[in-house]
Coordinates of C-alpha atoms and ligand atoms in Angstrom, one line a residue:
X1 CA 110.6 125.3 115.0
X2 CA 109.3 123.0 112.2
X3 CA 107.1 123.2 108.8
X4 CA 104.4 121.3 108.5
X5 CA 103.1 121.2 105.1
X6 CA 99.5 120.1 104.5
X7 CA 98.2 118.3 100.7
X8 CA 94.9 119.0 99.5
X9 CA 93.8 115.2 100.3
X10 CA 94.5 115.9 104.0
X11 CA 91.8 119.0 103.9
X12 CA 90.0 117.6 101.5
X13 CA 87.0 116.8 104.2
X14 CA 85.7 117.6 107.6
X15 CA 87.2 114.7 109.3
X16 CA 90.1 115.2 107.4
X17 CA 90.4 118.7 108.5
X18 CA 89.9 117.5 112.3
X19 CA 92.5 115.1 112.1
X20 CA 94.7 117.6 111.0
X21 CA 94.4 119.8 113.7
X22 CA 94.7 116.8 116.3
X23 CA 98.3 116.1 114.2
X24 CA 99.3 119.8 114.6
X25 CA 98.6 119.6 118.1
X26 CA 100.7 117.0 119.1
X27 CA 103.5 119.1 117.9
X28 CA 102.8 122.3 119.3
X29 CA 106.0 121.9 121.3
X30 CA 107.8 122.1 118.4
X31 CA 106.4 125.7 116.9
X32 CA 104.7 124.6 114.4
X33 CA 104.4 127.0 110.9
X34 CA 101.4 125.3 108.7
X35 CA 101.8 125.3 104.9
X36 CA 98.2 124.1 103.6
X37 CA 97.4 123.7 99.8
X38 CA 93.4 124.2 98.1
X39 CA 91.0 121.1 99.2
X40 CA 91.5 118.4 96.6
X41 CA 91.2 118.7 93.4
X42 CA 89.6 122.2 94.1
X43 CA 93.1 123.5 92.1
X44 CA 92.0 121.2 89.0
X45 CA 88.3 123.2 88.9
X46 CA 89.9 126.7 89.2
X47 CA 91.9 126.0 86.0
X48 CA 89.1 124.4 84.3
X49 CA 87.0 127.8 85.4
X50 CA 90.3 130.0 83.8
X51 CA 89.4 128.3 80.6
X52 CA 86.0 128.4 80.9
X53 CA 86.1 132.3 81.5
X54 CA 88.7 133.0 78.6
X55 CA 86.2 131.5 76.5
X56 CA 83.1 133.2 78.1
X57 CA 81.3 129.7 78.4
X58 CA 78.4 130.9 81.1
X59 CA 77.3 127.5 82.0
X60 CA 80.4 126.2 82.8
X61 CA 81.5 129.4 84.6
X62 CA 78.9 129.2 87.1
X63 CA 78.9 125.4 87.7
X64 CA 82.7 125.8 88.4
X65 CA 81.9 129.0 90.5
X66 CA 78.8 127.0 92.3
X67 CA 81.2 124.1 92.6
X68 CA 84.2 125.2 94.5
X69 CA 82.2 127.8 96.7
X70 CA 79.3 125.1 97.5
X71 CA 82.5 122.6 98.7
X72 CA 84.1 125.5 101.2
X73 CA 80.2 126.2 102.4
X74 CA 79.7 122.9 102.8
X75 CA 83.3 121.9 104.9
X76 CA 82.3 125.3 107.0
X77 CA 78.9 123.9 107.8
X78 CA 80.1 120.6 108.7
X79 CA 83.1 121.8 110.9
X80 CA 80.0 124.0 112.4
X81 CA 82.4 127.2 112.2
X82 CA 80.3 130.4 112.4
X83 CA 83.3 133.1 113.5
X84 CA 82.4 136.3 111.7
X85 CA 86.5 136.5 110.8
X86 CA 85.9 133.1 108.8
X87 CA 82.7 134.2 107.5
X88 CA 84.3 137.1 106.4
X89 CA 87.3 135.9 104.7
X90 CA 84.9 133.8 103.2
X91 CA 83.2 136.8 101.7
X92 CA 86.2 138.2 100.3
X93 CA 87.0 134.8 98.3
X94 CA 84.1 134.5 97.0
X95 CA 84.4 138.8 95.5
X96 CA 88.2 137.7 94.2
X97 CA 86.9 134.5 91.9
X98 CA 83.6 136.8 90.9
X99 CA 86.5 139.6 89.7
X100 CA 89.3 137.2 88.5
X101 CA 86.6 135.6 86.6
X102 CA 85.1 138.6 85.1
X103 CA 88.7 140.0 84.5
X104 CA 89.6 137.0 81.6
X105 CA 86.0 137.2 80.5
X106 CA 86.8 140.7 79.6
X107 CA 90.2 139.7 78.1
X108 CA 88.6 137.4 76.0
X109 CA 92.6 135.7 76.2
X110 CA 94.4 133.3 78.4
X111 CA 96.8 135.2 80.6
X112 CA 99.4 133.8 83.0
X113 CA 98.6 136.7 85.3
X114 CA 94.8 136.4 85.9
X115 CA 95.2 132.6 86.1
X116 CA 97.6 133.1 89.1
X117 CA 95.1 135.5 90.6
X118 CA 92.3 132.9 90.0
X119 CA 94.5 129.6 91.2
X120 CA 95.7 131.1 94.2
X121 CA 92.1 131.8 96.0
X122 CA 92.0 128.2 97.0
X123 CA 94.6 128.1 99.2
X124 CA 93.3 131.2 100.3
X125 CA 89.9 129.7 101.7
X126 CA 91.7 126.1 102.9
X127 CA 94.4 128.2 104.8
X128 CA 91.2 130.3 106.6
X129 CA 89.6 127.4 106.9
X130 CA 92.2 125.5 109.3
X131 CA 93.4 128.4 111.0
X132 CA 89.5 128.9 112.4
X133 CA 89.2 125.3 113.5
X134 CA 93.1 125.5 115.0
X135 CA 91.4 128.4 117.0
X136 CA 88.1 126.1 118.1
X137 CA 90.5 123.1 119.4
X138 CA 91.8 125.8 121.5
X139 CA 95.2 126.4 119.6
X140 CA 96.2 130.2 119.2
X141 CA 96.3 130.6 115.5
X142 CA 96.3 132.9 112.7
X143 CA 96.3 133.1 108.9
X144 CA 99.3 134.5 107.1
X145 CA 99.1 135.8 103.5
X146 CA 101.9 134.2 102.2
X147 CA 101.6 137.1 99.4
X148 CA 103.5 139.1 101.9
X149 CA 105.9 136.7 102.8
X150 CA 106.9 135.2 99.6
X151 CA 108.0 137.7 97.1
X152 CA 109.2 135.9 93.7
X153 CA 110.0 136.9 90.3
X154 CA 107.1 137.7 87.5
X155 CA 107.2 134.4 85.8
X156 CA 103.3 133.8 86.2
X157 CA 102.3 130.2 86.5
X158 CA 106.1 128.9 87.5
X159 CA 107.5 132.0 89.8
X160 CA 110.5 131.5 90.6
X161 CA 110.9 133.0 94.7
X162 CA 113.3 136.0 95.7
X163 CA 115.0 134.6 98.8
X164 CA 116.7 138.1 100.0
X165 CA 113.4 139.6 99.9
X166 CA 111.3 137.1 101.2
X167 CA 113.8 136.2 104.1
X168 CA 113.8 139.5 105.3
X169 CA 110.3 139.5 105.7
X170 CA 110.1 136.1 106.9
X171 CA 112.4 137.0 109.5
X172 CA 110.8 140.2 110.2
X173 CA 106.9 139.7 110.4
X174 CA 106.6 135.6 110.3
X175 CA 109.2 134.9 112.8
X176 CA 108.5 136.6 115.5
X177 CA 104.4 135.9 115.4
X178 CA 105.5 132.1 115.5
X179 CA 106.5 132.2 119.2
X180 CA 103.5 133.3 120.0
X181 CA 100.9 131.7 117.7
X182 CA 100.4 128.8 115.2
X183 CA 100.6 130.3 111.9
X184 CA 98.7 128.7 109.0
X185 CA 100.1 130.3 105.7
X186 CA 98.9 129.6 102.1
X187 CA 101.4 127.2 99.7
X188 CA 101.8 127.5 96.2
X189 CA 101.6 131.5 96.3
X190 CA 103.4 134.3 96.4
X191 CA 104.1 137.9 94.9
X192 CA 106.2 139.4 92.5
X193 CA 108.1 142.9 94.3
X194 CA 105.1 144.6 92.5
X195 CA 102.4 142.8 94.4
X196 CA 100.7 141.0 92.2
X197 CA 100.1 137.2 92.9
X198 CA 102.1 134.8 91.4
X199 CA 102.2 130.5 91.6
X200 CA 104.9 128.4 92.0
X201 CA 103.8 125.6 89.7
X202 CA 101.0 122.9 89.9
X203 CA 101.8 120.9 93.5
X204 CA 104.3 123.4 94.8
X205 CA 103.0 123.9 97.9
X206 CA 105.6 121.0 99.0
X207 CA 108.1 123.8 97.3
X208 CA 106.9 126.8 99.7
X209 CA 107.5 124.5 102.8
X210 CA 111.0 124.1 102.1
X211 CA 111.8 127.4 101.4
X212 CA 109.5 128.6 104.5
X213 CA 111.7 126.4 106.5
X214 CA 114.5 127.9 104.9
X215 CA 113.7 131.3 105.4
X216 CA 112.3 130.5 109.2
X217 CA 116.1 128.4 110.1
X218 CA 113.6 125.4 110.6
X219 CA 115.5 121.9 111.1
X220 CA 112.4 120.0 110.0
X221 CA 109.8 119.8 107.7
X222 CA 107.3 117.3 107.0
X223 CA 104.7 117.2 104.5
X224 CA 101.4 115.3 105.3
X225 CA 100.1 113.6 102.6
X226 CA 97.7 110.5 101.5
X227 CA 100.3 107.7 101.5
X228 CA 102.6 106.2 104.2
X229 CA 105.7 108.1 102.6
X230 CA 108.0 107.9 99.5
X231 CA 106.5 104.8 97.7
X232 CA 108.8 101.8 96.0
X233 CA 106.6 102.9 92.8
X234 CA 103.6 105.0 92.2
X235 CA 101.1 103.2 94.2
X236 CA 98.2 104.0 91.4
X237 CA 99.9 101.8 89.1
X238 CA 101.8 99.0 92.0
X239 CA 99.1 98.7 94.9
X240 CA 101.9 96.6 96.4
X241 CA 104.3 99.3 96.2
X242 CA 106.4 99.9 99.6
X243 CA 107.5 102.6 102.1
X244 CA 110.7 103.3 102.0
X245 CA 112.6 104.7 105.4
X246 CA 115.0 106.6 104.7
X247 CA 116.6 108.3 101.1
X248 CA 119.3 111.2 100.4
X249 CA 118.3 114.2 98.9
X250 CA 119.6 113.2 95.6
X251 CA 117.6 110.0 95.6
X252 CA 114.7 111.8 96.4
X253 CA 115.2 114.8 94.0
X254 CA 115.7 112.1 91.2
X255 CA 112.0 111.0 91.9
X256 CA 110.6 114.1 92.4
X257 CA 111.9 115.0 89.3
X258 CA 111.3 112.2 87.2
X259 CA 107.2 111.9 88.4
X260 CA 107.2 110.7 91.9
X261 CA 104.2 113.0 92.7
X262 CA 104.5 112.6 96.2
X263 CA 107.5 115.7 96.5
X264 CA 107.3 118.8 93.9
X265 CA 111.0 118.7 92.4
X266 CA 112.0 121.5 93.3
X267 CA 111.5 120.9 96.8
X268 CA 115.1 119.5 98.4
X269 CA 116.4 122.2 96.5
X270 CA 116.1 125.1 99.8
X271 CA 116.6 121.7 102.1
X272 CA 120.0 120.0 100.7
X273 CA 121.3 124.1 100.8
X274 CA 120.7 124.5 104.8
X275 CA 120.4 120.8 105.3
X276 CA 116.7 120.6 106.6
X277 CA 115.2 117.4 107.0
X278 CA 112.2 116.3 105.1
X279 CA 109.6 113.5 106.0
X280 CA 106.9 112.2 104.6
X281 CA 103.9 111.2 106.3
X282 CA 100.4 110.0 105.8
X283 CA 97.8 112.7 108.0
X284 CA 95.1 109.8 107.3
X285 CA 97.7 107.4 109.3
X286 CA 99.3 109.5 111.5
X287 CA 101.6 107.1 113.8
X288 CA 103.4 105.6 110.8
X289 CA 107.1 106.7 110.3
X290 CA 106.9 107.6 107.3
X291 CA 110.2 108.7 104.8
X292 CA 112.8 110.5 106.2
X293 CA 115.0 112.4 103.2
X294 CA 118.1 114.0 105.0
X295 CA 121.8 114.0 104.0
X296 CA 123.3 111.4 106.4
X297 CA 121.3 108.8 104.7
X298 CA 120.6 106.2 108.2
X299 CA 120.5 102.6 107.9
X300 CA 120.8 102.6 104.1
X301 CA 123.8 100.3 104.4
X302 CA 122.1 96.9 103.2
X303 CA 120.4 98.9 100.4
X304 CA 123.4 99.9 98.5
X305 CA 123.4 98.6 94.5
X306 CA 119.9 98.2 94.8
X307 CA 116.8 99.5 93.2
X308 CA 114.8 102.3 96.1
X309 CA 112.3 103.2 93.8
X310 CA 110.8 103.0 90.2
X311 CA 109.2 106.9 89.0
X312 CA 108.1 107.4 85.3
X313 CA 107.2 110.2 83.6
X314 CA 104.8 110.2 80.6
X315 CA 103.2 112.0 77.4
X316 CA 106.6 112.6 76.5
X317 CA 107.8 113.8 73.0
X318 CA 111.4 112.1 71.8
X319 CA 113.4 114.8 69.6
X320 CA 116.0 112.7 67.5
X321 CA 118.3 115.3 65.8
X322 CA 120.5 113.2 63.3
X323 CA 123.7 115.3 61.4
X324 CA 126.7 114.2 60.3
X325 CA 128.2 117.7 60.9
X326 CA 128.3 116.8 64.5
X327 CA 130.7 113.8 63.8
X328 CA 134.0 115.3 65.5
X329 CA 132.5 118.9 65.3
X330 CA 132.8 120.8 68.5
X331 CA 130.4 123.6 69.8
X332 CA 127.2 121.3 68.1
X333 CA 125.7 120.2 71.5
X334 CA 126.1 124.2 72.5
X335 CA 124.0 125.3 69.1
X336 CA 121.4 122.3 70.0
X337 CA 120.7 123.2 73.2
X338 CA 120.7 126.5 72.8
X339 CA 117.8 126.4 71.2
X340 CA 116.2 124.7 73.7
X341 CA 117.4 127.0 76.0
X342 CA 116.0 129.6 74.1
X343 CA 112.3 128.4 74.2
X344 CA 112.9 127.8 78.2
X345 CA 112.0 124.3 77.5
X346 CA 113.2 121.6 80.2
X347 CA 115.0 118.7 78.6
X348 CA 114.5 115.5 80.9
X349 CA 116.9 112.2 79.2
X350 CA 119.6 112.5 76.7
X351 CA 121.3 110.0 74.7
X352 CA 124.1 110.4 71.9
X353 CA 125.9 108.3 69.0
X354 CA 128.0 109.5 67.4
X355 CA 125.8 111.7 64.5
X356 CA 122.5 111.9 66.6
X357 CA 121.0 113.2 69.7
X358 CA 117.5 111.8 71.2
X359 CA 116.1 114.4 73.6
X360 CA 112.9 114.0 75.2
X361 CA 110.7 116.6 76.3
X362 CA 107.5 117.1 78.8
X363 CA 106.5 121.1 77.9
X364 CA 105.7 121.1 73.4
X365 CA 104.2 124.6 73.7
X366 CA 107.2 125.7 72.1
X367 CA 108.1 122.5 69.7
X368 CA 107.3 124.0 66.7
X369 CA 109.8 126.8 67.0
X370 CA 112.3 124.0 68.3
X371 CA 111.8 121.9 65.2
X372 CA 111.9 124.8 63.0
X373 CA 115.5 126.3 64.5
X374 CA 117.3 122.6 64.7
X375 CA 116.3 121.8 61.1
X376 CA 118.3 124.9 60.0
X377 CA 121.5 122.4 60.9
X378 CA 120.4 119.2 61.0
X379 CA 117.4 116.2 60.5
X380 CA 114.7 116.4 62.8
X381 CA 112.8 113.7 64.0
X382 CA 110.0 113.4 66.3
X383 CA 108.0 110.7 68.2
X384 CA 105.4 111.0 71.0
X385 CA 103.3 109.2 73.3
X386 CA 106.7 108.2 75.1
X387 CA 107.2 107.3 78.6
X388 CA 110.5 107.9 80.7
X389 CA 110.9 104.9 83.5
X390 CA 113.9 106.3 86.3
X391 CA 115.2 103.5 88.3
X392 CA 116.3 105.1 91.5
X393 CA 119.0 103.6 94.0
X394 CA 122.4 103.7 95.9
X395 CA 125.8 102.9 93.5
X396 CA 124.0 102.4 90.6
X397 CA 126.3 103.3 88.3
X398 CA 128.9 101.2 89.6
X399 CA 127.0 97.6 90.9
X400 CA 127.9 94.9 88.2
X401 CA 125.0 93.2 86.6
X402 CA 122.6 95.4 87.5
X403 CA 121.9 97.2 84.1
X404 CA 121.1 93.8 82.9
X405 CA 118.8 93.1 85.6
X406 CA 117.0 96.0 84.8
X407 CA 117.0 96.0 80.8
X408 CA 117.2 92.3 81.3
X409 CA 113.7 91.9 81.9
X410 CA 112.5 94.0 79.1
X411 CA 112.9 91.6 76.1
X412 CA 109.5 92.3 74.7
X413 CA 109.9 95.9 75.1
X414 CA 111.1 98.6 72.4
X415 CA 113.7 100.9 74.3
X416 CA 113.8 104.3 72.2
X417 CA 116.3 105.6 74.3
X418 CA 118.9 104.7 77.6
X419 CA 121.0 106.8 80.3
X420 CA 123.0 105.4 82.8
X421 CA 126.3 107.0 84.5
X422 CA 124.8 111.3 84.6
X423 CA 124.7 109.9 88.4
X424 CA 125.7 107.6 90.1
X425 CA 121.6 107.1 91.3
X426 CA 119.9 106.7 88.3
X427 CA 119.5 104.2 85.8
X428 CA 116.6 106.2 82.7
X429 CA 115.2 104.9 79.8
X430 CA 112.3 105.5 77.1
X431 CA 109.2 103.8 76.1
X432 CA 106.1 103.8 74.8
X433 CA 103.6 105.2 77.0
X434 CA 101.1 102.1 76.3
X435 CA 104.1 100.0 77.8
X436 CA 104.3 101.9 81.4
X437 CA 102.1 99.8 83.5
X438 CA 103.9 96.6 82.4
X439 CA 107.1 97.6 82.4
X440 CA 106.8 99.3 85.9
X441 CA 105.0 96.2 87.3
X442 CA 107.6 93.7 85.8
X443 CA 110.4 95.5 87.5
X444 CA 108.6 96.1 90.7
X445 CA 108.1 92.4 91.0
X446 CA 112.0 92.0 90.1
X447 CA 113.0 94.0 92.9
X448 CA 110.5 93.9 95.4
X449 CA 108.9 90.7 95.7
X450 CA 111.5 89.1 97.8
Ligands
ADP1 P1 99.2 116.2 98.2 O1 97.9 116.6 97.8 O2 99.3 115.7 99.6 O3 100.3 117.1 97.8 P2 99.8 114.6 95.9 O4 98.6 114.0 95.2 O5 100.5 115.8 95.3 O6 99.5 114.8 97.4 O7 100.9 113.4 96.0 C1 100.6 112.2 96.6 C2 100.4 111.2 95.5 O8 101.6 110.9 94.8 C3 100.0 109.8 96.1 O9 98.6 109.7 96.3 C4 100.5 108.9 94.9 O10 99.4 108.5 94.1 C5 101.4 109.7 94.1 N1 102.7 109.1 94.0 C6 103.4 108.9 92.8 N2 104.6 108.3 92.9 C7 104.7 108.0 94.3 C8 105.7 107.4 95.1 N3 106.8 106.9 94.5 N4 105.5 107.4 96.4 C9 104.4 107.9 97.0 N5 103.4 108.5 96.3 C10 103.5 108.5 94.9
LIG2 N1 96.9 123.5 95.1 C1 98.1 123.5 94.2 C2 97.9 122.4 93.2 O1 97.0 121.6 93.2 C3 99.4 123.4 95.0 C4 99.6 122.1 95.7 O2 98.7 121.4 96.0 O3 100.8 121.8 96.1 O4 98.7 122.4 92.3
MG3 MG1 101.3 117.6 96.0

């Protein structure tokens, strides 16, 4: 049995959508379980239309509305689907955005709840969508609500999944209708034990595969995407950016999480604990091999001590707490973090001397707070418009020179902040955002170009 995990670029038209089901075809040996995410960029107009609807703007509710039911119409018309079930489901998508949308118009207020409700409906039509032209290329499948599959905590917007729960019902309903059929189940969504709809996080359908596979015992999962696998750098800002074969987990974790878009960062989580393979591949170039992330880490011998891969994470805020209590003082990292802790705010890079800390931070809903509570014990500084760039690669930590290979070639470049040695994978440091597409360029070229 394998996952395959479909990105909103690979449904994002009708040929698209075609070539998908030829690619799930050719593994029907396998077992396939499809994971699909919304068409593209139909997820960006659904939280534009939350906003909208919080703030009773009419116009802009109904071109939203008009937008993202016009685009499934359309991709329906053009695939030449007419099955009543489609047509139905349809139907009912179009009834949950008119009520989500009428719900937060009434609320007058954002609320993490309704947005789930509202985000979630366009995985709902994509999943529909593919499992009716699965069924017209002749391939016995259904649509799952993943609702009933995944059950997660309450945390709206960022739910956090349940495994006991969901496994059991994995194992119960999902398993057992994947020997017979191809199941196409919605990613990104879930439930809390209370059934209402809950989200994963923006781009965690890659997340849901994982833990499908997980749940399922799969050995394999791959995620179709727009771009012939784990890139040398982010191809938008290094067109000459390369594939790269193979990567370990913990290589492609410290992407994920430090902006590679490509994987959601919490996805190796589920497949370094059972050990599940993960591959990226391009559905728009179907042949190519693609990145395979597993644990035994192939043919990476040449490759040790080297740079894999540039990621970078911007609109960053740098938090510079300065005391000179915390000279010698135990128990001051605890009280700082704590606070951050507190506010459920994710710190990404740290660096120390010995009376400061520089943190940087992605989330500054909360920063306020977090300024207020650290100035009860110590100086607070803050700078934004920051960038982090993560050097990814084998024995980092421990090649000689290659720190000043790195930094080396950043003379004109003010470094706010530098961490080397948390792993032995990752060499981190902070700029200004302005700086990124330089920087990124310049050390692509260093370790690339040859
Ligand atoms: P999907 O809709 O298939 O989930 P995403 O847009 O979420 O696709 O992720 C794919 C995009 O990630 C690529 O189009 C690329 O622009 C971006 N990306 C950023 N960094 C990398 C990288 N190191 N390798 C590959 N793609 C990357
Ligand atoms: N459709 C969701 C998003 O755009 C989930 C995903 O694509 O992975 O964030
Ligand atoms: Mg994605």
């Amino acid at each position: 049995m394998i996952v395959m995990k479909f990105g909103g670029t690979s449904v994002g038209s009708a040929d698209a959508i075609k070539r998908v089901a030829d690619i799930i075809k050719s593994r029907l040996d396998q077992k396939p379980v499809v994971v699909v995410s919304a068409v593209g960029g139909l997820t960006d107009k659904l939280v534009e239309l939350t906003r909208a609807a919080c703030s009773g703007n009419h116009t802009e509710i109904d071109r939203l509305k008009n937008l993202f039911l016009d685009t499934h119409q359309k991709l329906i018309q053009d695939l030449s689907l007419s099955e009543p079930v489609l047509l139905s489901a349809f139907e009912s998508g179009a009834n949950m955005l008119e009520s989500a949308v009428q719900m937060l118009e009434q609320a007058g207020e954002y609320s993490d709840e309704l947005y789930d409700s509202l985000v979630s409906i366009g995985e709902f039509l994509s999943s529909n969508i593919l499992a009716a032209v699965l069924q017209r290329n002749g391939i016995d499948s259904q649509m799952h609500d993943s609702r009933q599959l995944m059950i997660t905590d309450s945390e709206f917007g960022s739910a956090r999944p349940l495994m006991q729960e969901s496994r059991v019902r994995v194992q119960k309903n999902l398993k057992p209708a994947a020997e017979k059929h191809v199941p196409v189940l919605q990613g990104f969504v879930g439930s809390d034990t209370a059934g209402r709809t809950t989200t994963l996080g923006r781009g965690g359908s890659d997340y849901s595969a994982t833990l499908f596979a997980s749940m399922l015992g799969a050995h394999t999962v791959e995620i179709w995407s727009d771009v012939d696998g784990v890139l040398s750098a982010d191809p938008s800002l290094v067109p000459s950016a390369q594939r790269i074969r193979h990567m370990t987990f913990q290589e492609a974790a410290e992407l994920a999480y430090f902006g590679a878009k490509v994987i959601h960062p919490s996805t190796l989580l589920p497949a370094v604990e059972d050990n599940i393979r993960v591959i990226i591949l391009n559905s728009m170039n179907p042949e190519f091999k693609g990145t395979i992330i597993s644990n035994t880490g192939e043919d990476r011998g040449e490759e040790d001590g080297r740079v894999k891969s540039i990621a970078y994470k911007e609109n960053l805020t740098v938090i510079t707490v300065i005391s000179s209590r915390m000279l010698m003082s135990h128990g001051f990292m605890a009280s700082l973090f704590g606070v951050f802790q507190k506010y459920r705010t994710a710190v990404d890079l740290v660096a120390t001397s010995e009376v400061s800390v520089s943190i940087t931070i992605d989330d500054t809903r909360h920063l306020k707070d977090i300024v207020r509570e650290l100035e009860a014990f110590a100086a607070v500084e803050i700078e934004t418009e920051k960038a982090v760039v993560c050097c990814v690669g084998e024995s980092l930590k421990g090649t000689p020179g290659l720190a000043a290979q790195i930094l080396g070639h950043l003379e004109h470049t003010k470094i706010y902040a530098i961490s080397l040695g948390g792993s032995d994978i990752n060499l981190s440091f902070v700029i200004e955002d302005a700086e990124l597409p330089r920087v990124i360029n310049r050390l692509h070229e260093q370790f690339f170009s040859k």
